[in-house]
Amino acid sequence: MTIAIYAGSFDPITNGHMSVISSGLIVFDRIIVAVLINPGKNGLFSIDERLQMIRESVGEEPRIDVDRFDGLLVEYAKKKDVRVVLRGLRTGDFESELRMANMNRHLNKGVETVFIAANDYFFVSSSLVKEAASLGGNVSDVVPAPVMKMLEKKYASRFNKG
Ligand code: ADP
């Protein structure tokens, strides 16, 4: 059985992330979607909100686990006895992803990074979604429904004022 860890900030999860997960399920038996707790980076959503949105978005898929971690990804992988890190690759991601994959390889030779090519949602990022939504843009086609609901709630006061 091959298990992969799909780690990220997921602030919030988007349809781009969702497509990496569903493609990943073609290749891997199980996927752990792991939210990185980064004390130095304050997100729009709390870690608990992000986990809740991921759980609601993936639904009842028994091959997906949702978890959180802090510190080094390779250490988390070791703890979970997982040897594959799954990443999505959009235009522009290549250089930073190549650096990260090789740093992780340097830190732990037993963990390999596998990339899934971005699809129609190649232009979607969590930060762009937040920016558009904060300005009243309709992002309902690029995020799962539970995320849309949370974004509306976050920005409701702003919209109501305008
Ligand atoms: P980070 O905050 O570490 O950049 P993210 O949570 O944004 O991580 O994303 C986690 C992973 O998902 C990264 O590999 C990123 O390239 C990938 N990803 C994000 N958005 C998309 C998308 N629209 N299509 C494909 N992969 C994506």
Short mmCIF file of C-alpha atoms and ligand atoms in Angstrom, two decimals:
data_model
loop_
_atom_site.label_atom_id
_atom_site.label_comp_id
_atom_site.label_asym_id
_atom_site.label_seq_id
_atom_site.Cartn_x
_atom_site.Cartn_y
_atom_site.Cartn_z
CA MET A 1 0.00 0.00 0.00
CA THR A 2 1.43 3.40 -1.03
CA ILE A 3 0.52 6.40 1.07
CA ALA A 4 1.29 10.01 0.14
CA ILE A 5 1.27 13.15 2.24
CA TYR A 6 -0.22 16.22 0.58
CA ALA A 7 0.95 19.08 2.76
CA GLY A 8 0.27 22.77 2.50
CA SER A 9 -1.26 25.81 4.11
CA PHE A 10 -4.72 25.21 2.61
CA ASP A 11 -5.80 28.72 3.66
CA PRO A 12 -8.34 27.80 2.29
CA ILE A 13 -8.48 24.59 0.23
CA THR A 14 -9.39 25.34 -3.43
CA ASN A 15 -10.61 23.32 -6.41
CA GLY A 16 -6.95 23.29 -7.52
CA HIS A 17 -6.01 21.41 -4.33
CA MET A 18 -9.08 19.18 -4.75
CA SER A 19 -7.97 18.21 -8.27
CA VAL A 20 -4.49 17.29 -7.00
CA ILE A 21 -6.15 15.09 -4.36
CA SER A 22 -8.45 13.30 -6.83
CA SER A 23 -5.61 12.75 -9.31
CA GLY A 24 -3.45 11.58 -6.42
CA LEU A 25 -6.02 8.93 -5.55
CA ILE A 26 -5.47 7.41 -9.02
CA VAL A 27 -1.80 6.92 -8.18
CA PHE A 28 -1.80 6.30 -4.41
CA ASP A 29 -3.86 4.05 -2.16
CA ARG A 30 -4.22 6.64 0.59
CA ILE A 31 -3.54 10.35 0.93
CA ILE A 32 -2.96 12.27 4.13
CA VAL A 33 -3.93 15.90 3.60
CA ALA A 34 -1.80 17.69 6.20
CA VAL A 35 -2.20 21.33 7.19
CA LEU A 36 1.08 22.97 8.12
CA ILE A 37 0.90 24.87 11.39
CA ASN A 38 3.17 27.85 10.76
CA PRO A 39 3.43 30.01 13.88
CA GLY A 40 5.17 32.76 11.89
CA LYS A 41 2.35 33.07 9.35
CA ASN A 42 -1.09 34.26 10.34
CA GLY A 43 -3.65 32.94 7.90
CA LEU A 44 -7.15 34.18 7.16
CA PHE A 45 -8.58 30.95 8.60
CA SER A 46 -7.57 29.23 11.83
CA ILE A 47 -6.06 25.73 11.58
CA ASP A 48 -9.34 24.27 12.90
CA GLU A 49 -11.36 26.13 10.26
CA ARG A 50 -9.01 24.90 7.51
CA LEU A 51 -9.28 21.30 8.74
CA GLN A 52 -13.06 21.57 8.91
CA MET A 53 -13.27 22.95 5.35
CA ILE A 54 -11.00 20.15 4.05
CA ARG A 55 -13.07 17.49 5.84
CA GLU A 56 -16.33 18.89 4.50
CA SER A 57 -14.88 19.23 0.99
CA VAL A 58 -13.47 15.69 0.70
CA GLY A 59 -16.59 14.24 2.31
CA GLU A 60 -16.80 10.54 3.01
CA GLU A 61 -13.76 9.41 0.98
CA PRO A 62 -12.31 6.60 3.13
CA ARG A 63 -8.88 6.78 1.45
CA ILE A 64 -8.23 10.32 2.70
CA ASP A 65 -7.05 11.31 6.16
CA VAL A 66 -6.96 14.93 7.26
CA ASP A 67 -4.33 15.95 9.77
CA ARG A 68 -2.17 18.84 10.97
CA PHE A 69 1.56 19.02 11.60
CA ASP A 70 4.27 21.45 12.59
CA GLY A 71 8.01 21.45 12.03
CA LEU A 72 9.75 19.62 9.21
CA LEU A 73 7.60 17.81 6.66
CA VAL A 74 10.16 14.99 6.35
CA GLU A 75 10.03 14.46 10.11
CA TYR A 76 6.24 14.28 9.95
CA ALA A 77 6.54 11.80 7.05
CA LYS A 78 8.96 9.69 9.10
CA LYS A 79 6.60 9.72 12.06
CA LYS A 80 3.74 8.59 9.81
CA ASP A 81 5.98 6.00 8.07
CA VAL A 82 5.19 7.62 4.69
CA ARG A 83 7.77 7.85 1.88
CA VAL A 84 5.95 10.03 -0.67
CA VAL A 85 5.21 13.74 -0.59
CA LEU A 86 2.58 14.82 -3.11
CA ARG A 87 2.69 18.32 -4.57
CA GLY A 88 0.76 20.13 -7.29
CA LEU A 89 2.67 21.88 -10.06
CA ARG A 90 1.31 25.07 -11.64
CA THR A 91 3.07 27.35 -14.08
CA GLY A 92 5.53 29.29 -11.95
CA ASP A 93 5.75 26.68 -9.18
CA PHE A 94 8.66 24.81 -10.72
CA GLU A 95 11.68 26.58 -9.27
CA SER A 96 10.47 26.81 -5.69
CA GLU A 97 9.09 23.26 -5.80
CA LEU A 98 12.38 21.96 -7.18
CA ARG A 99 14.26 23.67 -4.35
CA MET A 100 11.87 22.36 -1.72
CA ALA A 101 11.87 18.79 -3.11
CA ASN A 102 15.67 18.73 -3.10
CA MET A 103 15.96 20.23 0.37
CA ASN A 104 13.57 17.56 1.63
CA ARG A 105 15.58 14.89 -0.20
CA HIS A 106 18.74 16.30 1.41
CA LEU A 107 17.11 16.13 4.84
CA ASN A 108 15.74 12.63 4.35
CA LYS A 109 16.77 10.45 1.41
CA GLY A 110 13.96 8.06 2.18
CA VAL A 111 11.24 10.54 1.18
CA GLU A 112 10.50 11.32 -2.49
CA THR A 113 8.37 14.16 -3.88
CA VAL A 114 5.86 13.35 -6.62
CA PHE A 115 4.20 16.10 -8.67
CA ILE A 116 0.75 16.15 -10.22
CA ALA A 117 0.39 18.57 -13.13
CA ALA A 118 -2.19 21.30 -12.54
CA ASN A 119 -5.34 21.12 -14.64
CA ASP A 120 -7.97 23.72 -15.57
CA TYR A 121 -7.50 25.29 -12.14
CA PHE A 122 -3.82 26.07 -12.81
CA PHE A 123 -4.51 29.78 -12.21
CA VAL A 124 -6.06 29.26 -8.77
CA SER A 125 -4.18 29.91 -5.54
CA SER A 126 -5.47 30.36 -2.00
CA SER A 127 -4.09 33.89 -1.87
CA LEU A 128 -5.75 34.94 -5.15
CA VAL A 129 -9.04 33.42 -3.98
CA LYS A 130 -8.85 35.45 -0.74
CA GLU A 131 -7.96 38.63 -2.59
CA ALA A 132 -10.81 38.26 -5.09
CA ALA A 133 -13.33 37.27 -2.43
CA SER A 134 -12.31 40.14 -0.14
CA LEU A 135 -13.11 42.55 -2.97
CA GLY A 136 -16.51 41.00 -3.57
CA GLY A 137 -15.52 38.81 -6.54
CA ASN A 138 -17.43 35.61 -7.19
CA VAL A 139 -15.08 32.67 -6.57
CA SER A 140 -17.76 29.99 -6.27
CA ASP A 141 -16.44 28.14 -9.34
CA VAL A 142 -12.92 27.77 -7.97
CA VAL A 143 -13.51 26.68 -4.37
CA PRO A 144 -15.57 23.83 -2.88
CA ALA A 145 -19.04 24.81 -1.56
CA PRO A 146 -18.06 24.57 2.15
CA VAL A 147 -15.20 27.03 1.51
CA MET A 148 -17.51 29.43 -0.32
CA LYS A 149 -19.79 29.44 2.71
CA MET A 150 -16.89 30.23 5.05
CA LEU A 151 -15.56 32.99 2.76
CA GLU A 152 -18.98 34.58 2.65
CA LYS A 153 -19.12 34.48 6.43
CA LYS A 154 -15.62 35.99 6.79
CA TYR A 155 -16.30 38.83 4.42
CA ALA A 156 -20.00 39.33 5.19
CA SER A 157 -19.50 42.42 7.33
CA ARG A 158 -17.39 43.98 4.60
CA PHE A 159 -19.99 43.27 1.90
CA ASN A 160 -22.87 44.48 4.05
CA LYS A 161 -21.09 47.78 4.66
CA GLY A 162 -20.54 48.32 0.95
P1 ADP B 1 1.98 26.51 0.24
O1 ADP B 1 1.23 27.43 1.15
O2 ADP B 1 3.01 25.64 0.89
O3 ADP B 1 2.39 27.13 -1.09
P2 ADP B 1 -0.51 25.53 -0.68
O4 ADP B 1 -1.41 25.14 0.42
O5 ADP B 1 -0.83 26.77 -1.42
O6 ADP B 1 0.96 25.43 -0.17
O7 ADP B 1 -0.45 24.37 -1.75
C1 ADP B 1 -0.01 23.08 -1.46
C2 ADP B 1 0.36 22.40 -2.74
O8 ADP B 1 -0.73 22.47 -3.65
C3 ADP B 1 1.55 22.99 -3.47
O9 ADP B 1 2.27 21.93 -4.06
C4 ADP B 1 0.92 23.83 -4.55
O10 ADP B 1 1.77 23.96 -5.67
C5 ADP B 1 -0.29 23.00 -4.89
N1 ADP B 1 -1.37 23.77 -5.49
C6 ADP B 1 -1.97 24.87 -5.01
N2 ADP B 1 -2.92 25.32 -5.85
C7 ADP B 1 -2.91 24.48 -6.92
C8 ADP B 1 -3.64 24.43 -8.16
N3 ADP B 1 -4.55 25.34 -8.47
N4 ADP B 1 -3.37 23.40 -9.01
C9 ADP B 1 -2.42 22.49 -8.71
N5 ADP B 1 -1.69 22.49 -7.56
C10 ADP B 1 -1.92 23.48 -6.69
#
